[in-house]
Each structure stands twice: as C-alpha cells, then as structure tokens.
Tab-separated table of C-alpha atoms and ligand atoms in Angstrom:
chain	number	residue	atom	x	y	z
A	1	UNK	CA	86.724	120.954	118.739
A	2	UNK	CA	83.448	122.147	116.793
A	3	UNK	CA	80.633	120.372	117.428
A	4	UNK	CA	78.521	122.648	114.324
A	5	UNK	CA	77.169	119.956	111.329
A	6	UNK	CA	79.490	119.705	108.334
A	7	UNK	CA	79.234	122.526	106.499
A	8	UNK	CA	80.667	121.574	102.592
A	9	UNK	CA	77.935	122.909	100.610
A	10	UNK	CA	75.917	126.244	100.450
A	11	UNK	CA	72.544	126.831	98.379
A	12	UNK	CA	74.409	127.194	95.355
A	13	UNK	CA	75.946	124.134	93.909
A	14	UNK	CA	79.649	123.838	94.741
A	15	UNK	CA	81.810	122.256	92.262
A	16	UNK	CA	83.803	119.232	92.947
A	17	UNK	CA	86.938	120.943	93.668
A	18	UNK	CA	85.174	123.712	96.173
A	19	UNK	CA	83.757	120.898	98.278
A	20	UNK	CA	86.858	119.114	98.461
A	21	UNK	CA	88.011	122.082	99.507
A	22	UNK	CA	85.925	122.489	102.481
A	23	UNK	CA	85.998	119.132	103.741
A	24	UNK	CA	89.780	119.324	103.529
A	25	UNK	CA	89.249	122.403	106.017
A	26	UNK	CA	86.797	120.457	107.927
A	27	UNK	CA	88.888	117.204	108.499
A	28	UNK	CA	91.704	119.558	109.426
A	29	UNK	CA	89.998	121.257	112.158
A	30	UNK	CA	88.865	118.025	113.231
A	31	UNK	CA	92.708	116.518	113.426
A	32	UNK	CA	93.098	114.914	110.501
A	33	UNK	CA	96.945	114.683	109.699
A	34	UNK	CA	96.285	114.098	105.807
A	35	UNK	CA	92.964	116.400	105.251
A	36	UNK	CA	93.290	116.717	101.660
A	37	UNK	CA	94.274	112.855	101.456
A	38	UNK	CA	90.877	111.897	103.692
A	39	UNK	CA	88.917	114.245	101.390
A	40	UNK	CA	89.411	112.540	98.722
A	41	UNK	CA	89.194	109.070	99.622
A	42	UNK	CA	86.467	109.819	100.756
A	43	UNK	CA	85.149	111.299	98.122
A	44	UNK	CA	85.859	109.432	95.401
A	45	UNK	CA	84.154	106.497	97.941
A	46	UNK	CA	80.956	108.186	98.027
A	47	UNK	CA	80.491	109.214	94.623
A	48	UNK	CA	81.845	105.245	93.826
A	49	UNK	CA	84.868	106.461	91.700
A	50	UNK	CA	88.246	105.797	91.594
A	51	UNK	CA	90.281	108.693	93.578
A	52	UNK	CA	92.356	109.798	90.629
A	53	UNK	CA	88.885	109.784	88.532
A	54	UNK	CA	88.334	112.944	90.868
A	55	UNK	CA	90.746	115.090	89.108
A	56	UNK	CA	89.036	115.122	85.967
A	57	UNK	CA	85.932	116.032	87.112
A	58	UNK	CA	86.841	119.206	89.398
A	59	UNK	CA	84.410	121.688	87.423
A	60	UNK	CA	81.142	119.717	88.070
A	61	UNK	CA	78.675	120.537	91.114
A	62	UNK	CA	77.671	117.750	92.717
A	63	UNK	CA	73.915	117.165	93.484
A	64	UNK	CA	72.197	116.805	96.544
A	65	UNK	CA	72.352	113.229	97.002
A	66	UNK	CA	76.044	112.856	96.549
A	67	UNK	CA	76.187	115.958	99.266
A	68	UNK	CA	74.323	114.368	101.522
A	69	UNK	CA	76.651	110.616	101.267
A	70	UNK	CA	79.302	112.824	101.805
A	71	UNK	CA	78.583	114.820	104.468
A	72	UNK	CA	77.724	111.559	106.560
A	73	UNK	CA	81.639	109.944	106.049
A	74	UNK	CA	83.052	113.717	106.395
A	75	UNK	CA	81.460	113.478	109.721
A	76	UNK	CA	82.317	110.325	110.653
A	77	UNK	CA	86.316	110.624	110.032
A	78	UNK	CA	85.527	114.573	112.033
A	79	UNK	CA	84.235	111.684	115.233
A	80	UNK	CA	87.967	109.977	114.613
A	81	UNK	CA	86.513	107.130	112.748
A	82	UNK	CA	89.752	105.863	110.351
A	83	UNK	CA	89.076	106.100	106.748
A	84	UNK	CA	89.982	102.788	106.040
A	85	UNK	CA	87.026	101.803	108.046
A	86	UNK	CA	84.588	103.846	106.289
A	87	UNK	CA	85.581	102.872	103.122
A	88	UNK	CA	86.424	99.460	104.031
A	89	UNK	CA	89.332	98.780	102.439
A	90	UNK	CA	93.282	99.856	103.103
A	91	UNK	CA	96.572	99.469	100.004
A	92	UNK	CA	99.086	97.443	102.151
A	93	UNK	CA	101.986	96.465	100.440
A	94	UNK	CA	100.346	97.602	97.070
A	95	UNK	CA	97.629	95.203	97.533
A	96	UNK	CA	94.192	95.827	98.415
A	97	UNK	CA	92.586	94.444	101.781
A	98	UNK	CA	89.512	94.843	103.277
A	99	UNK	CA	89.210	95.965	106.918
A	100	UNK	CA	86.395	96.248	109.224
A	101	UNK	CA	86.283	97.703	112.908
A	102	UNK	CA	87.384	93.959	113.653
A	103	UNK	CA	90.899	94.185	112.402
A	104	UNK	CA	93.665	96.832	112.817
A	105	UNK	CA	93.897	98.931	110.186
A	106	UNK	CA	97.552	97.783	108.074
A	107	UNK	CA	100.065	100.199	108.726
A	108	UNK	CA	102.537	101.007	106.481
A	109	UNK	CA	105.497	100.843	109.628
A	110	UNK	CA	104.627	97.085	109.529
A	111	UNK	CA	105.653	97.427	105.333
A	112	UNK	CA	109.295	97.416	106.849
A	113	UNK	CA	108.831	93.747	108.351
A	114	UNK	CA	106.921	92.313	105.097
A	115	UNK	CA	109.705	93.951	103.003
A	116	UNK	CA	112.556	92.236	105.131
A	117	UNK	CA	110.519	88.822	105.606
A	118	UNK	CA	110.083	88.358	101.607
A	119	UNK	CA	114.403	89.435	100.840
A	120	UNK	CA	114.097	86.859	103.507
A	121	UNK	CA	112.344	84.170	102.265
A	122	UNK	CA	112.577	84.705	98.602
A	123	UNK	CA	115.818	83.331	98.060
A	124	UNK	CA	115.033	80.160	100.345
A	125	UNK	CA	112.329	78.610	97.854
A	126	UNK	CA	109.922	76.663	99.240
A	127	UNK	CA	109.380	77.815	103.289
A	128	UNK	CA	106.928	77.645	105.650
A	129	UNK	CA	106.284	81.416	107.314
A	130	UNK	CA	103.823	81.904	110.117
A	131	UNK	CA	101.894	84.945	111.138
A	132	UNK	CA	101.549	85.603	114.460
A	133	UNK	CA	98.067	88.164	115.160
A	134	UNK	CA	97.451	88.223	111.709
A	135	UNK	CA	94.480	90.522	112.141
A	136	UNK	CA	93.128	91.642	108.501
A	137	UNK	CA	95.947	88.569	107.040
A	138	UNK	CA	97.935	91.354	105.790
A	139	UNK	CA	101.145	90.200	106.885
A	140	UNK	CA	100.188	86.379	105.891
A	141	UNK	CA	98.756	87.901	102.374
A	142	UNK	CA	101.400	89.835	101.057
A	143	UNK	CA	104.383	87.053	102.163
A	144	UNK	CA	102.544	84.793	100.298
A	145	UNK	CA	102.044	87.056	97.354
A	146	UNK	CA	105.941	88.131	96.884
A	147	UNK	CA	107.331	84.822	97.566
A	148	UNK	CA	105.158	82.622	95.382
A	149	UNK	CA	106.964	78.944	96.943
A	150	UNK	CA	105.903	80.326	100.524
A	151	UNK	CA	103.182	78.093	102.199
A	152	UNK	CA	101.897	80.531	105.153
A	153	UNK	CA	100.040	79.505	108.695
A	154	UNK	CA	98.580	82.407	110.572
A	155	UNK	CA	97.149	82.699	113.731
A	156	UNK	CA	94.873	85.017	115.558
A	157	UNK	CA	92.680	84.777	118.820
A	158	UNK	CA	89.713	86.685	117.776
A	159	UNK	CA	87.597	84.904	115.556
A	160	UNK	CA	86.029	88.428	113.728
A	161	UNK	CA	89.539	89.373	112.535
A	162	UNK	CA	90.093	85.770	111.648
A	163	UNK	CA	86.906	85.809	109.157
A	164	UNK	CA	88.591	89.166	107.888
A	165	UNK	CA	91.607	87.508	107.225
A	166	UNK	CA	89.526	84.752	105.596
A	167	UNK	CA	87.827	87.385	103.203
A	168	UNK	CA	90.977	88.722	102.344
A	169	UNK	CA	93.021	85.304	101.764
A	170	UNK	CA	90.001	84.267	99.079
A	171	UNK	CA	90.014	87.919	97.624
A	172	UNK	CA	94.106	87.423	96.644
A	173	UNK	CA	93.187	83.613	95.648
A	174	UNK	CA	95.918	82.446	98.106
A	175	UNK	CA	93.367	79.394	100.189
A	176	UNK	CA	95.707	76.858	98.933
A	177	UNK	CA	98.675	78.854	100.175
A	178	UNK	CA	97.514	80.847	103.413
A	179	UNK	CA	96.031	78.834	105.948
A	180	UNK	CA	94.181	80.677	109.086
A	181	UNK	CA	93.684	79.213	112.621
A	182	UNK	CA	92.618	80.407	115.792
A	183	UNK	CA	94.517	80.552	119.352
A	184	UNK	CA	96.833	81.771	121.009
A	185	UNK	CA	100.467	82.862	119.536
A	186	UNK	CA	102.052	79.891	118.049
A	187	UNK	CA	100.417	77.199	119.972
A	188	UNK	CA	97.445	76.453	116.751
A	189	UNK	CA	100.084	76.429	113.980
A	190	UNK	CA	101.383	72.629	113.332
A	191	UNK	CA	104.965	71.626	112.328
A	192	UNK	CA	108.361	73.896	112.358
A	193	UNK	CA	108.700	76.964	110.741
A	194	UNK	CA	112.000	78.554	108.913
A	195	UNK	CA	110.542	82.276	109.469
A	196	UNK	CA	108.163	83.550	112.326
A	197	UNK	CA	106.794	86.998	111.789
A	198	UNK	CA	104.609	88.789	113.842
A	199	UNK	CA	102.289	92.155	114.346
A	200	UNK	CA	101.293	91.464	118.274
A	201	UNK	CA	99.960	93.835	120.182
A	202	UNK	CA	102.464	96.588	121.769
A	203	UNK	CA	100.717	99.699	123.405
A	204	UNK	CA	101.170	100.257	127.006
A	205	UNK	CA	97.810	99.860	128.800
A	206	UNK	CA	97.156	103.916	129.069
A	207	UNK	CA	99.355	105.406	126.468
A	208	UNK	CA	97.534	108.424	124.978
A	209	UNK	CA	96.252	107.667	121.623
A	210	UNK	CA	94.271	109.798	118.790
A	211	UNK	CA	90.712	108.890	118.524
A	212	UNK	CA	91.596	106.880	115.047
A	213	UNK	CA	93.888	104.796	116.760
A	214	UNK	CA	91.558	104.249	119.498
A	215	UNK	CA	88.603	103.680	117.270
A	216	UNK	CA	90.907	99.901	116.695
A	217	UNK	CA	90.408	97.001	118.348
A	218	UNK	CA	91.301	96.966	122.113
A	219	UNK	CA	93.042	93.465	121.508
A	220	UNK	CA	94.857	94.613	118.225
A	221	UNK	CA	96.728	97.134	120.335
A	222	UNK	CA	97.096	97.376	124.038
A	223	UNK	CA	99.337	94.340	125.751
A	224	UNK	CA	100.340	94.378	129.546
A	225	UNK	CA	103.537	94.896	130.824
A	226	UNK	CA	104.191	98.060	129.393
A	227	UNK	CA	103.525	96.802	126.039
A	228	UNK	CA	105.578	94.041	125.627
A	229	UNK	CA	103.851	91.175	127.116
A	230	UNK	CA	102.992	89.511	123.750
A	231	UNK	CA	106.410	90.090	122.112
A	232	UNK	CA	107.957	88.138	124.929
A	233	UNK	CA	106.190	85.592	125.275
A	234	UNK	CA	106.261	84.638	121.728
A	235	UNK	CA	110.085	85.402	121.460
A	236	UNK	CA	110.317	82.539	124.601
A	237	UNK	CA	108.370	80.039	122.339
A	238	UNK	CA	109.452	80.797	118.878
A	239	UNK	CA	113.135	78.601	119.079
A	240	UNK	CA	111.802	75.670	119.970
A	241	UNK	CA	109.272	76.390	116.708
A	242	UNK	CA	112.097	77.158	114.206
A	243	UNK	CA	113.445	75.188	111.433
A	244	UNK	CA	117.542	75.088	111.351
A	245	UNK	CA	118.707	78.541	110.502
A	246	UNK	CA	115.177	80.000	111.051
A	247	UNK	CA	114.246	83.520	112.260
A	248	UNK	CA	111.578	85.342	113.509
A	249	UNK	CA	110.543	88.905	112.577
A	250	UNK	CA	108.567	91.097	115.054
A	251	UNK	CA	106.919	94.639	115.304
A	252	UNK	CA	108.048	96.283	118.248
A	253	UNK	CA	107.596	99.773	119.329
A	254	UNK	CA	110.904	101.610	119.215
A	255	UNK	CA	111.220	102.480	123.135
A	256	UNK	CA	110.866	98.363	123.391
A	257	UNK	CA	114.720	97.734	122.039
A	258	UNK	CA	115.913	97.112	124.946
A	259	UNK	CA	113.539	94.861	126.553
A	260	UNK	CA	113.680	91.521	125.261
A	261	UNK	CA	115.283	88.731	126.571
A	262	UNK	CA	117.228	87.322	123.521
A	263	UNK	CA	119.552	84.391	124.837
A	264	UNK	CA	117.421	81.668	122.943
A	265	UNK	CA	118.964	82.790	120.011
A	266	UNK	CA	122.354	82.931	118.201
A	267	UNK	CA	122.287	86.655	116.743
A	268	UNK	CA	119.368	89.589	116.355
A	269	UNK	CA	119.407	92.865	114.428
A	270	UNK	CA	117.135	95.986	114.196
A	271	UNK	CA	115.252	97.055	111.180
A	272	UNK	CA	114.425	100.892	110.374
A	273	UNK	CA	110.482	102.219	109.765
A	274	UNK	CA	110.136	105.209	107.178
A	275	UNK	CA	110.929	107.799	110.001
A	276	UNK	CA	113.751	106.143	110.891
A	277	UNK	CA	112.776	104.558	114.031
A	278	UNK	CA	114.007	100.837	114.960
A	279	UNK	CA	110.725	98.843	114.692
A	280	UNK	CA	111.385	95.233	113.620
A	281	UNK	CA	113.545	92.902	115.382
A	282	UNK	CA	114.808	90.421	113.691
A	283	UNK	CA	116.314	87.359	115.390
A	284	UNK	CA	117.877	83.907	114.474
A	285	UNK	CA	119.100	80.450	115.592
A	286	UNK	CA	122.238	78.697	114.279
B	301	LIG	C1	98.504	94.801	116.055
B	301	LIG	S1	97.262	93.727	115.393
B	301	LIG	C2	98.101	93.290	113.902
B	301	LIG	C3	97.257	92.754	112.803
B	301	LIG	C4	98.042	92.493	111.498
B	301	LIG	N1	99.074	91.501	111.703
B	301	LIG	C5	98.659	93.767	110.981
B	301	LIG	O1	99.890	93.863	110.951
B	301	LIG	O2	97.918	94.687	110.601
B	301	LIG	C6	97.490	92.343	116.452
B	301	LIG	C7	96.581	91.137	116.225
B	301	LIG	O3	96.995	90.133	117.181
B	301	LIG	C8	95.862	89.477	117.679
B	301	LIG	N2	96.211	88.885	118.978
B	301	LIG	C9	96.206	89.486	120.199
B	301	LIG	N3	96.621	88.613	121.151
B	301	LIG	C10	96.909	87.447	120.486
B	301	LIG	C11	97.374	86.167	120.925
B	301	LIG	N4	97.654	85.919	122.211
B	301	LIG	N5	97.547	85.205	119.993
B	301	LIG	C12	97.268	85.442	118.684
B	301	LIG	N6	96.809	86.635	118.215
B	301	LIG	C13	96.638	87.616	119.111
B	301	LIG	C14	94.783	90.552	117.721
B	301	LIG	O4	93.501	89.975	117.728
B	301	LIG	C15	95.103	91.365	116.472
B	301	LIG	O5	94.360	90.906	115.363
C-alpha cells in the first residue's frame, strides 16, 4: 500500500467531478470497497453540502481551502478510518445517528433484526423491548421509532457509547420512550420484557479484520469463546426475563448457528441478512 500524500489536485484547478475522480482512485488503492461512495461522502462533508447537492455542481473547481479539508478525510479513510467516523454520523434504518470512535458503527446486517423486531412488536401495541449492547442506541432508536406504543430499556457497559446513545435518543426526541442504563447484559434493565433484542459482541478473539473494522471498539466486537460468549450468556438469562409469549432477537455471526444451547425455550427460527446469510436468531417461550 502507497504511503505517497494524497494526490487529488494539480496546479491547475480541478473541477468537482475530476477530484472526485481521483479520490475515488485513491480510496480504491487504499481498499475501500465503495470508493466512489466514500468520495463523496466525504466530499459533500467537507465542502458542508448535502451529497446529492454534489451532482449539480460537477463543473466548478474547488479552491484551495476546500482541497486542503479534503485531502485530510481522503487520508484518513486511505489509514482505514470508517467514514462514518469522520463524518460523524451513519443512515440506519433511514434515520440519522451520530457515531463516534466510541460506538460501533450501525450496520445495515443488523437492519434484518430491527426489521423483524418492529413486524414483531407492531402488532402487539403497547410492549416493553430491551436492547442488549445498544452501542450508538440504534437498535433501541429505530424500535422505538416504527412502533410508536413501544417503551424501550437499553443497556450497555461502556459508559462513552452510553452518552452516544444518549445524544442520539434526544436527537429522535424519544427520552420519554428510550431509557439507557449501564451494566452488564440484562442485569440493569427492571421488570419483564415481551421482546429482547440484542447486537452483542461476536468476533472470535483473532479473526482477521480490515483496518475499518478494526478501527471499532475492541468491546463492540471481539467476545471469548470463539465469539459467542455474550450470545450465550444472555440467551441463559433472557427466559427467566420474558413476558408470556415473549422472544428474544439476536445478531449472531452465521458460522454461530449451531452453537447455542436453546432448551430454555419452546421454538427458535433463523432470519436472512441481505447476502443471504442466517444472522438473527430468533427465539421464544410458550
Ligand atoms: C456489536 S456492538 C452493537 C452496538 C449496537 N447495538 C449496534 O447494533 O450497532 C456491541 C455493544 O455491546 C456492548 N457490550 C459489550 N459487552 C457487554 C455486556 N456484557 N453488557 C452490555 N453491553 C455490552 C459494547 O460496549 C457495544 O456497545
């Protein structure tokens, strides 16, 4: 991998379009999976429009200053920094969040659990859902968004994510709705719950990751025992937590089918991500 300064502009003043070009090259050669995507973010971030503003404005050099912001978050994403991170906020669930180092970055996989825990709760009325590692509170934030009679507890152990989340509940106007504790798994939450969802941690210590991923929080990814540590454990506590009929919905990586001990519970299924991939387990009590 180069190691050579961004090089987006020449002497002459490049047009919109001819940087974006370049840096589209640049993030490429640097491992970027969605160059042209990154490019733009991040260029409609430093010149502080919105992305599809960019399009109409393709003819127009840019001047020196704007060059210069640019070059610096080019860079950064070429080090493996996410772009979520640099422009602080990530669309989850076609809401906006904001994320800092602190939190993972929402992924749309975890879009398959949300999706399944609001056809869940919708037609229930008036539940209470808790969110297990609720990180950046996009889980807890969009459930209580789609299924306006939801009242939502969320837990995290990490205080910084926690004050993300907090951000993020105000931001949506959801404090009288979303309520945010600290600890560990379910143990902070009062009371019974009729759905349990939950983003844990499931890496294998050691798996191989790319820098982006690795640029996340140690404790938003990696659990022992091959990655399933967390998962268990909460699947061992979560019956005794649920309402009658209630179910839990968890993230699981989809080499972990096979590993959970479900006998606490009277039936499970597997939900599909976008690649077709099992990745949410969903499990329930009579
Ligand atoms: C994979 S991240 C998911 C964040 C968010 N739910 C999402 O889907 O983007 C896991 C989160 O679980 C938290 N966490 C790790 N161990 C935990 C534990 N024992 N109890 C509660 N939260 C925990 C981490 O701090 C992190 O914020």
């Amino acid at each position: 991998m180069s190691t050579r300064p961004v090089r987006i502009a020449a002497a002459v003043r490049l047009t919109l379009l001819e940087v974006l070009r370049r840096a589209a090259g640049y993030l490429e050669s640097h491992g970027s999976t969605s160059p042209r995507l990154d490019a733009e973010i991040l260029l409609a971030h430093a010149l502080g429009v919105r992305r599809l503003d960019l399009y109409l404005q393709f003819d127009r050099p840019l001047v020196d200053s704007e060059l210069a912001a640019y070059r610096q978050l080019c860079a950064a994403r070429g080090r493996g920094q996410p772009v979520a991170y640099l422009v602080g906020r990530r669309e989850f669930m076609k809401l906006e969040f904001g994320v800092t180092p602190d939190v993972l970055v929402p992924n749309p996989d975890t879009e398959v659990l949300v999706e399944r825990a609001v056809a869940w709760a919708r037609p229930r009325g008036e539940v209470r859902v808790a969110d297990v590692g609720t990180g950046s509170g996009c889980i807890a934030v969009a459930v209580a968004t789609y299924v306006p009679e939801a009242t939502v507890w969320a837990s995290d152990i990490d205080a910084r994510a926690l004050a993300v989340a907090e951000r993020n509940v105000r931001a949506h106007g959801l404090e009288g709705r979303v309520h945010l504790v600290r600890g560990d798994l379910l143990e902070p939450l009062p009371g019974q719950f009729d759905l349990i969802c939950a983003n844990l941690p499931y890496v294998a210590e050691g798996t191989p990751l790319p820098p982006e991923v690795l640029a996340q929080p140690r404790q938003a990814l990696f659990a022992p025992d091959r990655g399933t540590a967390l998962v268990r454990r909460l699947l061992a506590q979560a019956p005794a937590r649920l309402a009658a009929r209630g179910a839990v919905l968890v993230e699981i990586d989809p080499g972990q089918a096979d590993s959970f001990d479900l006998a606490g519970y009277a039936g499970h299924r597997f939900h599909h991500d976008l690649g077709g991939r099992v990745r949410v387990l969903e499990a329930w009590i009579g």
